[in-house]
Short mmCIF file of C-alpha atoms and ligand atoms in Angstrom, two decimals:
data_model
loop_
_atom_site.label_atom_id
_atom_site.label_comp_id
_atom_site.label_asym_id
_atom_site.label_seq_id
_atom_site.Cartn_x
_atom_site.Cartn_y
_atom_site.Cartn_z
CA MET Z 1 -18.16 11.02 -11.78
CA ILE Z 2 -16.47 12.44 -8.73
CA ASN Z 3 -14.24 10.38 -6.80
CA SER Z 4 -13.81 10.27 -2.98
CA LEU Z 5 -10.84 12.16 -1.57
CA ARG Z 6 -7.95 9.33 -0.77
CA GLY Z 7 -7.29 8.60 2.30
CA PHE Z 8 -11.25 8.85 3.55
CA ARG Z 9 -14.04 6.18 2.73
CA ASP Z 10 -17.38 5.37 2.38
CA LEU Z 11 -18.45 3.17 5.51
CA LEU Z 12 -21.01 0.38 3.67
CA PRO Z 13 -23.62 -1.76 5.00
CA PRO Z 14 -21.85 -4.60 7.07
CA GLU Z 15 -19.03 -2.31 8.25
CA SER Z 16 -21.30 0.44 8.79
CA ASP Z 17 -23.10 -1.95 11.40
CA LEU Z 18 -20.27 -2.84 12.85
CA PHE Z 19 -19.03 0.52 13.54
CA THR Z 20 -22.75 1.24 15.19
CA ARG Z 21 -22.12 -2.26 17.33
CA ILE Z 22 -18.72 -1.04 18.43
CA GLU Z 23 -20.11 2.38 19.64
CA THR Z 24 -22.93 0.96 20.85
CA ALA Z 25 -21.11 -1.28 23.17
CA ALA Z 26 -19.14 1.35 24.08
CA ARG Z 27 -22.00 3.21 25.52
CA GLU Z 28 -23.13 0.79 27.43
CA VAL Z 29 -19.15 -0.05 28.66
CA PHE Z 30 -19.05 4.00 29.82
CA ARG Z 31 -22.80 4.21 31.55
CA LEU Z 32 -21.33 0.81 33.98
CA TYR Z 33 -18.17 3.35 34.73
CA GLY Z 34 -20.15 6.67 34.81
CA TYR Z 35 -18.88 8.37 31.93
CA GLN Z 36 -21.19 10.62 30.85
CA GLU Z 37 -20.95 11.74 26.98
CA LEU Z 38 -19.04 15.01 25.44
CA ARG Z 39 -20.13 16.11 22.35
CA ILE Z 40 -17.03 18.58 20.87
CA PRO Z 41 -16.86 20.57 18.05
CA THR Z 42 -14.68 18.89 14.91
CA LEU Z 43 -13.24 22.16 13.95
CA GLU Z 44 -10.52 24.04 16.71
CA LYS Z 45 -8.37 26.97 16.30
CA LYS Z 46 -4.94 25.69 15.05
CA GLU Z 47 -3.55 26.76 18.42
CA LEU Z 48 -5.23 24.89 20.43
CA PHE Z 49 -3.31 21.72 19.07
CA VAL Z 50 -0.42 23.42 18.89
CA LYS Z 51 0.19 23.69 22.55
CA SER Z 52 -1.44 20.86 23.83
CA THR Z 53 -0.50 18.02 21.04
CA GLY Z 54 2.99 19.77 20.53
CA ASP Z 55 4.92 21.25 17.61
CA THR Z 56 7.60 18.99 17.72
CA THR Z 57 4.33 16.05 17.48
CA ASP Z 58 3.70 14.24 13.92
CA ILE Z 59 -0.07 15.17 14.21
CA VAL Z 60 1.22 18.62 14.12
CA GLU Z 61 4.07 19.30 13.16
CA LYS Z 62 2.69 17.16 9.73
CA GLU Z 63 -0.41 15.79 9.41
CA MET Z 64 -2.68 18.01 10.66
CA TYR Z 65 -5.93 19.56 8.33
CA ALA Z 66 -4.96 23.10 8.84
CA PHE Z 67 -6.47 26.32 7.01
CA THR Z 68 -6.96 29.83 7.21
CA ASP Z 69 -10.75 30.39 6.84
CA GLY Z 70 -12.47 33.48 5.48
CA GLY Z 71 -11.88 35.65 7.84
CA GLY Z 72 -7.96 34.85 8.28
CA ARG Z 73 -8.32 32.35 10.92
CA GLU Z 74 -6.14 29.96 11.48
CA ILE Z 75 -8.38 26.56 12.01
CA ALA Z 76 -7.73 22.41 12.02
CA ASN Z 77 -9.87 20.00 12.06
CA ARG Z 78 -9.39 18.04 15.09
CA PRO Z 79 -6.73 15.34 14.74
CA GLU Z 80 -7.70 14.04 18.35
CA GLY Z 81 -9.91 14.36 21.22
CA THR Z 82 -8.14 15.20 24.22
CA PRO Z 83 -7.25 19.20 23.55
CA GLY Z 84 -10.70 19.59 23.11
CA VAL Z 85 -12.31 17.95 25.47
CA VAL Z 86 -9.58 19.95 27.80
CA ARG Z 87 -10.98 23.15 26.22
CA ALA Z 88 -14.32 22.21 27.07
CA TYR Z 89 -13.91 21.20 30.07
CA ILE Z 90 -12.19 24.22 31.05
CA GLU Z 91 -14.73 26.82 29.11
CA ASN Z 92 -17.83 25.45 30.57
CA ASN Z 93 -16.75 25.24 33.77
CA LEU Z 94 -16.95 21.93 34.36
CA GLY Z 95 -14.39 21.71 37.49
CA GLN Z 96 -17.39 23.20 39.05
CA THR Z 97 -19.89 21.19 37.99
CA GLY Z 98 -19.18 18.66 41.60
CA ARG Z 99 -19.37 15.87 38.76
CA ASN Z 100 -16.80 12.57 38.71
CA GLY Z 101 -15.22 14.59 35.83
CA LYS Z 102 -15.69 11.24 33.34
CA TYR Z 103 -16.49 12.19 29.73
CA PHE Z 104 -16.52 9.91 26.70
CA TYR Z 105 -16.39 10.91 23.10
CA ILE Z 106 -17.40 8.79 19.88
CA GLY Z 107 -16.36 10.77 16.28
CA SER Z 108 -13.96 11.50 13.24
CA MET Z 109 -10.46 12.79 13.66
CA PHE Z 110 -8.57 14.16 10.83
CA ARG Z 111 -4.61 12.95 9.86
CA ALA Z 112 -2.89 13.71 6.54
CA GLU Z 113 -1.26 10.29 7.18
CA ARG Z 114 0.16 7.79 3.84
CA PRO Z 115 -3.38 5.89 3.50
CA GLN Z 116 -2.14 1.79 3.81
CA ALA Z 117 -4.90 -0.56 5.83
CA GLY Z 118 -5.87 0.33 9.48
CA ARG Z 119 -4.68 3.94 8.56
CA TYR Z 120 -7.31 6.57 6.66
CA ARG Z 121 -7.42 10.17 6.85
CA GLU Z 122 -10.65 10.46 8.58
CA PHE Z 123 -10.98 7.65 11.30
CA THR Z 124 -13.51 7.39 14.07
CA GLN Z 125 -12.04 6.88 17.65
CA ILE Z 126 -13.82 6.23 20.88
CA GLY Z 127 -12.44 8.13 23.50
CA ALA Z 128 -12.89 8.09 27.27
CA GLU Z 129 -11.39 11.21 29.87
CA HIS Z 130 -11.65 11.56 33.47
CA ILE Z 131 -10.26 14.65 34.31
CA GLY Z 132 -9.93 15.51 38.17
CA ASN Z 133 -8.38 12.72 40.11
CA ALA Z 134 -4.72 12.30 40.45
CA SER Z 135 -4.85 8.61 41.87
CA PRO Z 136 -4.01 5.50 41.06
CA TYR Z 137 -7.12 3.90 41.46
CA ALA Z 138 -8.33 5.93 38.71
CA ASP Z 139 -5.27 5.01 36.83
CA ALA Z 140 -6.15 1.12 37.41
CA GLU Z 141 -10.45 1.96 36.89
CA THR Z 142 -9.94 3.39 32.81
CA ILE Z 143 -7.26 1.04 32.32
CA THR Z 144 -9.33 -2.07 33.60
CA MET Z 145 -12.53 -0.17 32.02
CA LEU Z 146 -11.12 -0.11 28.14
CA VAL Z 147 -9.97 -3.41 28.82
CA ARG Z 148 -13.45 -4.31 29.54
CA LEU Z 149 -14.81 -2.60 26.68
CA LEU Z 150 -11.95 -4.13 24.09
CA GLU Z 151 -13.50 -7.79 25.80
CA LYS Z 152 -17.73 -6.53 25.38
CA VAL Z 153 -17.00 -5.91 21.54
CA GLY Z 154 -15.30 -8.89 20.87
CA VAL Z 155 -11.74 -8.10 19.68
CA GLU Z 156 -9.16 -10.90 21.39
CA GLY Z 157 -6.15 -11.26 21.80
CA CYS Z 158 -4.91 -7.58 22.47
CA SER Z 159 -1.85 -7.29 25.20
CA VAL Z 160 -2.08 -4.03 27.00
CA VAL Z 161 1.84 -2.44 27.31
CA LEU Z 162 2.21 0.27 30.03
CA ASN Z 163 5.19 2.70 31.22
CA SER Z 164 5.50 5.52 33.10
CA LEU Z 165 7.13 8.98 31.84
CA GLY Z 166 7.39 10.33 35.18
CA CYS Z 167 5.89 13.50 36.65
CA ALA Z 168 7.99 16.82 35.38
CA GLU Z 169 10.55 16.98 38.14
CA CYS Z 170 11.57 13.46 37.19
CA ARG Z 171 11.57 14.61 33.29
CA LYS Z 172 13.89 17.79 34.12
CA ALA Z 173 16.79 16.07 34.99
CA TYR Z 174 15.92 13.16 32.64
CA ARG Z 175 15.82 15.72 29.31
CA GLU Z 176 19.28 17.12 30.20
CA LEU Z 177 20.63 13.45 30.19
CA LEU Z 178 19.07 12.54 27.21
CA LEU Z 179 19.73 15.70 25.81
CA ASN Z 180 23.86 15.44 25.94
CA TYR Z 181 23.57 11.74 25.00
CA LEU Z 182 21.52 13.28 21.44
CA ARG Z 183 24.21 15.78 20.95
CA LEU Z 184 27.33 13.32 21.26
CA ASN Z 185 25.49 10.87 19.47
CA ASN Z 186 24.07 13.83 17.04
CA THR Z 187 24.99 11.84 13.37
CA ALA Z 188 23.28 8.53 13.89
CA LEU Z 189 19.92 10.78 14.25
CA CYS Z 190 17.58 11.07 11.54
CA GLU Z 191 16.98 14.31 10.05
CA PRO Z 192 14.19 15.79 11.42
CA CYS Z 193 15.34 14.68 14.66
CA LYS Z 194 18.09 16.56 14.38
CA GLY Z 195 15.84 19.19 13.87
CA ARG Z 196 14.20 19.63 16.96
CA ILE Z 197 16.08 17.05 19.45
CA GLU Z 198 16.64 20.77 21.10
CA ARG Z 199 13.44 21.39 21.27
CA ASN Z 200 11.98 18.65 22.25
CA PRO Z 201 14.54 15.87 23.07
CA LEU Z 202 12.49 13.07 24.40
CA ARG Z 203 10.76 12.91 20.72
CA ALA Z 204 13.21 11.25 19.55
CA LEU Z 205 12.18 8.28 21.46
CA ASP Z 206 9.00 7.66 20.09
CA CYS Z 207 10.70 8.46 16.41
CA LYS Z 208 9.41 5.20 14.20
CA ILE Z 209 13.24 5.61 12.78
CA ASP Z 210 15.55 6.89 15.71
CA GLY Z 211 12.91 5.13 18.51
CA PRO Z 212 14.29 1.58 19.15
CA ALA Z 213 18.28 1.72 19.02
CA LEU Z 214 17.76 4.89 21.03
CA ALA Z 215 15.23 2.57 23.19
CA GLU Z 216 18.54 0.42 24.09
CA LYS Z 217 21.25 2.83 24.11
CA ALA Z 218 20.38 6.37 25.62
CA PRO Z 219 19.75 6.82 28.70
CA LYS Z 220 17.05 5.56 31.03
CA LEU Z 221 14.51 7.95 32.77
CA SER Z 222 14.47 7.04 36.58
CA LEU Z 223 11.22 7.77 38.15
CA CYS Z 224 11.19 9.73 41.60
CA PRO Z 225 10.07 8.00 44.61
CA ALA Z 226 6.46 9.24 44.16
CA CYS Z 227 6.07 8.16 41.03
CA THR Z 228 7.50 5.31 41.59
CA GLU Z 229 4.89 4.47 43.90
CA HIS Z 230 2.11 5.20 41.70
CA PHE Z 231 3.49 3.36 38.98
CA THR Z 232 3.90 -0.02 41.49
CA ARG Z 233 0.50 1.09 42.57
CA THR Z 234 -1.20 1.41 39.67
CA GLN Z 235 0.43 -2.32 38.45
CA GLU Z 236 -1.21 -3.92 41.67
CA LEU Z 237 -4.70 -2.58 41.25
CA LEU Z 238 -4.58 -3.89 38.01
CA LYS Z 239 -4.16 -7.20 38.87
CA ILE Z 240 -6.62 -7.02 41.64
CA SER Z 241 -9.30 -6.05 38.58
CA GLY Z 242 -7.67 -8.75 36.89
CA VAL Z 243 -6.25 -7.18 33.81
CA GLU Z 244 -3.30 -8.85 32.27
CA HIS Z 245 -0.70 -6.08 31.32
CA GLN Z 246 3.35 -5.95 30.80
CA VAL Z 247 5.34 -3.00 31.53
CA ASN Z 248 7.70 -1.66 28.50
CA THR Z 249 10.10 1.32 29.39
CA GLY Z 250 10.43 1.66 25.64
CA LEU Z 251 7.06 3.08 25.22
CA VAL Z 252 6.82 6.52 24.63
CA ARG Z 253 3.45 8.06 23.78
CA GLY Z 254 4.54 10.42 20.57
CA LEU Z 255 2.52 13.86 22.17
CA ASP Z 256 3.88 16.38 24.53
CA TYR Z 257 1.13 15.98 27.09
CA TYR Z 258 1.98 12.60 28.68
CA THR Z 259 2.97 12.90 32.53
CA SER Z 260 3.18 9.51 34.33
CA THR Z 261 1.19 6.15 33.17
CA VAL Z 262 1.21 5.81 29.25
CA PHE Z 263 0.13 2.49 27.75
CA GLU Z 264 -1.03 1.36 24.22
CA VAL Z 265 -3.04 -1.65 23.52
CA ARG Z 266 -2.08 -4.31 20.47
CA SER Z 267 -3.22 -6.41 18.29
CA GLY Z 268 -0.93 -8.97 16.16
CA ALA Z 269 -3.61 -9.18 14.30
CA LEU Z 270 -3.55 -6.44 12.69
CA GLY Z 271 -0.04 -6.28 11.17
CA SER Z 272 2.19 -2.64 11.13
CA GLN Z 273 -1.29 -0.82 11.98
CA ASP Z 274 -0.93 -2.93 15.45
CA ALA Z 275 -1.89 0.21 17.98
CA VAL Z 276 -5.73 -0.48 18.86
CA CYS Z 277 -5.78 2.23 21.76
CA GLY Z 278 -3.53 4.77 23.13
CA GLY Z 279 -3.77 6.73 26.43
CA GLY Z 280 -1.88 7.81 29.21
CA ARG Z 281 -1.87 10.93 31.98
CA TYR Z 282 -1.56 14.58 31.79
CA ASP Z 283 -1.79 15.93 35.15
CA ASP Z 284 -0.57 19.22 33.95
CA LEU Z 285 -2.58 20.24 30.57
CA VAL Z 286 -5.19 21.51 31.84
CA LYS Z 287 -3.94 24.00 33.86
CA SER Z 288 -1.01 24.84 31.59
CA MET Z 289 -4.28 25.53 28.95
CA GLY Z 290 -4.86 28.41 31.42
CA GLY Z 291 -7.21 25.50 33.71
CA PRO Z 292 -7.69 24.42 37.03
CA ALA Z 293 -4.60 22.56 38.27
CA ALA Z 294 -6.68 19.33 37.08
CA PRO Z 295 -4.44 16.19 36.80
CA ALA Z 296 -6.48 13.82 34.39
CA ILE Z 297 -5.98 10.69 32.31
CA GLY Z 298 -7.31 9.00 29.09
CA TRP Z 299 -7.24 7.01 25.98
CA ALA Z 300 -8.76 6.61 23.35
CA VAL Z 301 -9.52 3.53 20.56
CA GLY Z 302 -9.02 3.20 17.14
CA VAL Z 303 -12.85 1.92 15.99
CA ASP Z 304 -11.69 1.49 12.45
CA ARG Z 305 -9.03 -1.00 13.60
CA VAL Z 306 -11.51 -2.47 15.93
CA ALA Z 307 -13.44 -2.92 12.86
CA MET Z 308 -11.02 -5.11 11.18
CA LEU Z 309 -10.29 -7.53 13.99
CA LEU Z 310 -14.24 -8.27 14.44
CA LYS Z 311 -14.73 -8.60 10.63
CA ASP Z 312 -15.04 -12.43 10.77
CA LYS Z 313 -17.30 -12.45 13.91
CA PRO Z 314 -20.32 -13.65 13.39
CA ALA Z 315 -22.73 -9.99 13.41
CA ALA Z 316 -26.08 -9.66 15.01
CA ASP Z 317 -29.04 -10.55 12.11
CA THR Z 318 -30.15 -7.14 11.17
CA ALA Z 319 -32.41 -8.85 8.08
CA PRO Z 320 -36.29 -7.89 8.75
CA LYS Z 321 -37.92 -10.65 10.55
CA THR Z 322 -41.10 -9.77 8.14
CA PHE Z 323 -41.80 -8.55 3.93
CA VAL Z 324 -45.18 -7.33 3.50
CA ILE Z 325 -46.31 -8.49 0.27
CA ALA Z 326 -49.77 -6.85 -1.82
CA ALA Z 327 -50.69 -9.85 -4.08
CA ALA Z 328 -53.79 -7.88 -6.17
CA LYS Z 329 -53.54 -3.55 -6.59
CA GLU Z 330 -56.47 -3.01 -3.95
CA ALA Z 331 -54.41 -5.10 -1.41
CA GLY Z 332 -51.92 -1.86 -1.27
CA GLU Z 333 -53.85 0.01 1.67
CA LYS Z 334 -54.39 -3.07 3.73
CA ALA Z 335 -50.50 -3.79 3.42
CA PHE Z 336 -49.25 -0.60 4.12
CA ALA Z 337 -51.76 -0.41 7.01
CA LEU Z 338 -50.12 -4.07 8.31
CA LEU Z 339 -46.67 -2.82 8.15
CA THR Z 340 -47.20 -0.67 10.27
CA ALA Z 341 -48.55 -2.48 12.77
CA LEU Z 342 -45.97 -4.22 12.81
CA ARG Z 343 -43.34 -1.26 13.00
CA ALA Z 344 -45.37 -0.15 16.10
CA ALA Z 345 -45.20 -3.72 17.65
CA GLY Z 346 -41.36 -3.63 17.67
CA ILE Z 347 -41.30 -6.26 14.72
CA SER Z 348 -38.70 -5.16 12.15
CA SER Z 349 -40.62 -5.30 8.83
CA ASP Z 350 -40.49 -4.30 5.31
CA PHE Z 351 -41.77 -4.42 1.40
CA SER Z 352 -41.20 -3.79 -1.71
CA ASN Z 353 -43.68 -1.95 -3.73
CA PHE Z 354 -47.06 -2.80 -3.56
CA GLU Z 355 -47.21 -1.70 -7.06
CA LEU Z 356 -44.97 -4.57 -8.96
CA SER Z 357 -46.13 -7.73 -9.60
CA LEU Z 358 -46.29 -10.60 -6.96
CA LYS Z 359 -43.44 -12.65 -8.29
CA SER Z 360 -41.20 -9.98 -8.31
CA GLN Z 361 -42.56 -9.01 -4.36
CA MET Z 362 -41.62 -12.63 -3.32
CA ARG Z 363 -38.06 -12.47 -4.92
CA SER Z 364 -37.36 -9.18 -2.97
CA SER Z 365 -38.93 -10.70 -0.05
CA ASP Z 366 -36.61 -13.94 -0.34
CA LYS Z 367 -33.52 -11.58 -1.17
CA SER Z 368 -34.54 -9.46 2.13
CA GLY Z 369 -33.57 -12.42 4.56
CA ALA Z 370 -36.80 -12.20 6.25
CA ALA Z 371 -38.62 -14.84 8.28
CA PHE Z 372 -41.56 -14.63 7.37
CA ALA Z 373 -43.67 -13.15 4.09
CA LEU Z 374 -47.12 -11.43 5.00
CA ILE Z 375 -48.86 -11.95 1.79
CA ILE Z 376 -52.47 -9.92 1.62
CA GLY Z 377 -54.18 -11.28 -2.10
CA GLU Z 378 -57.69 -10.54 -3.09
CA ASP Z 379 -59.01 -13.70 -0.36
CA GLU Z 380 -57.42 -12.34 2.49
CA LEU Z 381 -58.38 -8.62 1.50
CA LYS Z 382 -62.23 -10.57 1.29
CA ALA Z 383 -61.47 -11.84 4.90
CA GLY Z 384 -59.79 -9.35 6.47
CA ALA Z 385 -56.51 -11.34 7.11
CA CYS Z 386 -53.39 -12.33 5.85
CA SER Z 387 -51.37 -15.41 5.07
CA ILE Z 388 -48.00 -15.83 6.55
CA LYS Z 389 -45.58 -17.68 4.84
CA PRO Z 390 -42.15 -19.18 6.67
CA LEU Z 391 -38.93 -18.48 4.56
CA LYS Z 392 -36.19 -20.18 6.49
CA GLU Z 393 -37.80 -23.16 7.77
CA ARG Z 394 -40.63 -25.79 6.74
CA GLY Z 395 -43.72 -24.78 7.31
CA GLU Z 396 -47.42 -24.62 6.49
CA GLN Z 397 -48.65 -21.52 5.36
CA GLN Z 398 -51.73 -20.49 7.45
CA THR Z 399 -53.94 -17.46 7.33
CA ILE Z 400 -54.84 -15.68 10.06
CA PRO Z 401 -57.15 -12.21 10.90
CA LEU Z 402 -55.04 -8.96 10.28
CA PRO Z 403 -55.29 -7.46 13.64
CA ASP Z 404 -54.06 -10.98 15.51
CA ALA Z 405 -50.92 -10.49 12.91
CA PRO Z 406 -48.83 -8.66 15.13
CA SER Z 407 -49.00 -10.71 18.42
CA HIS Z 408 -49.09 -14.27 15.91
CA ILE Z 409 -46.01 -13.25 14.66
CA LYS Z 410 -44.06 -12.46 17.44
CA GLN Z 411 -45.17 -15.83 19.26
CA LEU Z 412 -43.73 -17.32 15.36
CA LEU Z 413 -40.76 -15.95 16.31
CA LYS Z 414 -40.06 -17.08 19.58
CA GLY Z 415 -40.15 -20.84 18.55
CA LEU Z 416 -37.81 -20.14 15.47
CA SER Z 417 -35.02 -22.67 15.78
CA GLY Z 418 -31.37 -21.99 14.61
CA ASN Z 419 -28.62 -19.40 16.91
CA PRO Z 420 -29.44 -16.34 18.56
CA PRO Z 421 -28.13 -13.34 16.92
CA VAL Z 422 -24.96 -12.17 18.46
CA SER Z 423 -25.65 -9.25 20.35
CA ILE Z 424 -23.07 -7.29 22.18
P1 ATP U 501 -0.22 4.40 14.81
O1 ATP U 501 1.61 4.55 16.42
O2 ATP U 501 -0.32 3.68 14.34
O3 ATP U 501 0.53 5.82 14.11
P2 ATP U 501 -1.03 6.55 16.49
O4 ATP U 501 -0.08 6.54 18.18
O5 ATP U 501 -0.82 7.98 15.81
O6 ATP U 501 -1.35 5.60 16.39
P3 ATP U 501 -2.84 7.88 18.96
O7 ATP U 501 -2.84 9.22 17.88
O8 ATP U 501 -2.73 7.19 20.41
O9 ATP U 501 -2.37 7.07 17.77
O10 ATP U 501 -4.74 7.12 18.05
C1 ATP U 501 -5.22 6.86 18.82
C2 ATP U 501 -5.68 5.19 17.99
O11 ATP U 501 -6.03 6.02 17.17
C3 ATP U 501 -4.33 4.37 17.53
O12 ATP U 501 -4.26 3.67 18.79
C4 ATP U 501 -5.11 3.74 16.44
O13 ATP U 501 -6.11 2.54 16.75
C5 ATP U 501 -6.15 4.83 15.89
N1 ATP U 501 -5.36 6.01 14.80
C6 ATP U 501 -4.61 6.99 14.67
N2 ATP U 501 -4.33 6.88 13.64
C7 ATP U 501 -5.01 7.04 12.53
C8 ATP U 501 -5.34 6.51 11.49
N3 ATP U 501 -4.34 7.33 10.65
N4 ATP U 501 -6.29 6.09 10.84
C9 ATP U 501 -7.28 4.44 11.18
N5 ATP U 501 -6.97 4.53 12.64
C10 ATP U 501 -5.50 5.47 13.51
MG1 MG U 502 0.16 8.10 14.56
#
């Protein structure tokens, strides 16, 4: 027997259904906000991530599934979505379509991390990118959309944490200041940070080992007037759209391309893997990858972690509404035709095997969770009818002509008591 790879998992029902519901809700929110879907490849040239995400970042330096293919090309499974979206934007001249630059994607990402609860080697992200808009209205809109999406999905108790990393100018001055500090305090740093401070001193602030101490002691970034104005305005606009948030100057997202506004959504209910979403502005990335000057902002939600938060919530009822049974061998064809008619009328319906005994089919029918069993036996066959047996609630069994069955079932379903299924 061959097992799955460590950190790669099968998503089984009902969890797989939870994923679908989250993705469906996200699509609905994206439609409300004018976003269109981009389906980008899972494999890209490794170079794409090295140049955009950055070669000193954890996800590129340590976690990437990269390999050389048969033709000697260096290839990587995407560890995140933004580089691919930016590549697609440039390669397909999407900036010249006159559209609004708003794109979303849904798909698997791959990172060779230590697997644990909420951390897998293949996981699903829902991401949004808004390319070509420098205004704080774009920041406030995208963060509002993110919060509304999580609400619609049914996630509760999350907090939005916000910071600004400033523009290239703010960072240039800060880089020198921080580098001097890190050089002087080199002995206190972890080995990987020691090795990379000259290449990327800011990375130390995001280090899981050194970050917390540095957040307290290291010199702080001071924003230029334009960046201060942008950050203040973003927060004012978030107030207008009713999004609660906290500023945390210690929030430094670990990727190279971030500028200006960065944010995370966290949930206390997730334990140590508490980040549900990460995002921020990347005003210089499109240009640095060979595209037009196009300031941009985006985020990515971890669907696996959202699913963990929703596990105990009542799910939509996915049981079939009816279960069709052939109580006599000759009734099989009529039962099969009835099944077809029910489904054509939009009534979810199932059956087991018309060649098995009535008892066996009844047992499957009970297990299915269906509201009604529709039975065609010898008598029904003669009368061109079927018997309807309520399975969930008390009620009389009744026999009705076959052509009337779909509309009759619809009436019966309307009259069913109980809570309507939660739909998201
Ligand atoms: P973390 O600090 O937990 O490692 P991250 O900063 O690496 O998160 P991002 O690159 O911002 O994560 O990705 C966005 C979201 O994708 C995260 O907030 C998280 O919900 C999810 N995510 C990231 N890595 C994994 C993983 N290995 N397994 C499952 N979900 C993940
Ligand atoms: Mg990570």
